[in-house]
Coordinates of C-alpha atoms in Angstrom, one line a residue:
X1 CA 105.9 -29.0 69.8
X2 CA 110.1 -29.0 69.1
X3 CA 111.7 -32.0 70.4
X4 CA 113.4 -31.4 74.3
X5 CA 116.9 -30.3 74.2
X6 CA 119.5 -31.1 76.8
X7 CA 120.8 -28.0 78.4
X8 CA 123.7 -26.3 78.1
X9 CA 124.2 -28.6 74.8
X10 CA 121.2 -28.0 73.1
X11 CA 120.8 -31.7 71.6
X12 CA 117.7 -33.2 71.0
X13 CA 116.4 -35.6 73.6
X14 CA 113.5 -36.9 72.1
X15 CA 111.4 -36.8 69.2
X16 CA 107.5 -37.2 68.8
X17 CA 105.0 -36.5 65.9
X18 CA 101.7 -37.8 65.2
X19 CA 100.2 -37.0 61.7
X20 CA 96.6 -35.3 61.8
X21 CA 93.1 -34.9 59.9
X22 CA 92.2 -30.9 60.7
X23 CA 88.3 -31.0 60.0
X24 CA 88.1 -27.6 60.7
X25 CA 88.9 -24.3 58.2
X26 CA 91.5 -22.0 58.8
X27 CA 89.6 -18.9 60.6
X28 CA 92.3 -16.0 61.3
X29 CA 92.0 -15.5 65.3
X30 CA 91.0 -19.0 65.9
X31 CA 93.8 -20.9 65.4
X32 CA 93.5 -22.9 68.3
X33 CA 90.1 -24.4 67.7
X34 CA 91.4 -25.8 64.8
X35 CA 95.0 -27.0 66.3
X36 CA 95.0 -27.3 69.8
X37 CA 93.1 -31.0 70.6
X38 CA 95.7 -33.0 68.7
X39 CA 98.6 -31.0 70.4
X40 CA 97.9 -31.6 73.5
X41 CA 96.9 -35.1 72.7
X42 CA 100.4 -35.5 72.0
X43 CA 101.7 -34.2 74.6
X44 CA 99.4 -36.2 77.1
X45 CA 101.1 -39.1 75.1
X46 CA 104.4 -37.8 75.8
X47 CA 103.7 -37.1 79.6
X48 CA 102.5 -41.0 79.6
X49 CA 104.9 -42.8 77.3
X50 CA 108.1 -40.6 78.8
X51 CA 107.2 -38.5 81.8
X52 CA 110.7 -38.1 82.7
X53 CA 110.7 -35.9 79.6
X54 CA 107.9 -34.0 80.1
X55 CA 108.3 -30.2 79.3
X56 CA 108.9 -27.9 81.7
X57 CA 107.4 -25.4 79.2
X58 CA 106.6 -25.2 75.6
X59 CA 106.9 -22.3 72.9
X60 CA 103.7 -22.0 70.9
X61 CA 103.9 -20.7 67.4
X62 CA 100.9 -18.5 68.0
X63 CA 100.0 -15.5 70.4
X64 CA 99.2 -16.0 73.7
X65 CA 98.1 -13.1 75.7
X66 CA 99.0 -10.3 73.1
X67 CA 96.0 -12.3 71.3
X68 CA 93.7 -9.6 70.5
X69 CA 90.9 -12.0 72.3
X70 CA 93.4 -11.8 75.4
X71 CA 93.0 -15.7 74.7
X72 CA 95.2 -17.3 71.9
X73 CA 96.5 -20.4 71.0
X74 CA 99.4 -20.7 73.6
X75 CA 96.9 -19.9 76.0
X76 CA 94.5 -22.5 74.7
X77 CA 97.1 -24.9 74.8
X78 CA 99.0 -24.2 78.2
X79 CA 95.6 -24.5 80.2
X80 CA 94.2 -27.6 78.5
X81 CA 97.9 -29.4 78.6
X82 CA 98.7 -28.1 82.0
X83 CA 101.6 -27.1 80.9
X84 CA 103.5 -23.1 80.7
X85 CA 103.5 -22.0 77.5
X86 CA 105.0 -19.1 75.3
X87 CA 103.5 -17.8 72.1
X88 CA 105.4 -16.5 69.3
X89 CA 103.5 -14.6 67.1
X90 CA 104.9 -14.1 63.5
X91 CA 103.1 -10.4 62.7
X92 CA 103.0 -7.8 65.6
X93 CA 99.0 -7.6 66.4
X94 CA 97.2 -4.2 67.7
X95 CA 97.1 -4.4 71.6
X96 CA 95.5 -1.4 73.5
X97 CA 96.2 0.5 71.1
X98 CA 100.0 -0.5 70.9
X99 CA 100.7 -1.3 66.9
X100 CA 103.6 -2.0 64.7
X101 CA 103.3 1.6 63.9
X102 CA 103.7 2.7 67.4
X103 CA 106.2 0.7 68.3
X104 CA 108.2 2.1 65.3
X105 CA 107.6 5.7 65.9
X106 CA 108.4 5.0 69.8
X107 CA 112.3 3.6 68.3
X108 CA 112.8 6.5 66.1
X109 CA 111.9 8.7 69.2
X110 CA 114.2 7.3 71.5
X111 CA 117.2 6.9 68.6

């Protein structure tokens, strides 16, 4: 996760990395089986090392909800962590039915 940042000033607080083995190949859609044990292993070091800096919620770089399993790796990560999380998908995904293309024909409707 990005280091906490002091609000309004935006500086970082603290910083924390821990530098992994993934024994597990890269399977599109199941990101999180592959990345989520030694994120939340770090934040659980976090929450004991420095609780007083303990996230109040974390932005995932991966769908959440708009996962097309309903079930992604922010999801993965906010349940097992205990903690609220946000995904941020890079690529627009298909979700009932709504798809980049859709979205893009909606705009030029409403323009």
């Amino acid at each position: 996760p990005p280091p906490p940042l002091s609000f309004p000033e935006l500086e970082v607080v603290h910083e924390e990395f821990s530098e992994v083995s993934l024994d597990l190949p890269y399977i599109p859609g199941f990101l999180a089986f592959r990345e989520v044990t030694p994120l939340v292993a770090l934040l659980q070091k976090g929450k004991r090392e420095h609780p007083a800096l303990t996230p109040q919620v974390v932005f995932v770089d991966g769908f959440g909800i708009l996962h097309p399993s309903r079930f992604g790796h922010a999801c993965h990560l906010g349940v097992l962590a205990d903690i609220p999380t946000i995904g941020i998908g890079k690529n627009m995904l298909s979700v009932d039915g709504l798809d980049r293309a859709r979205v893009e024909t909606e705009v030029a409707a409403a323009q």
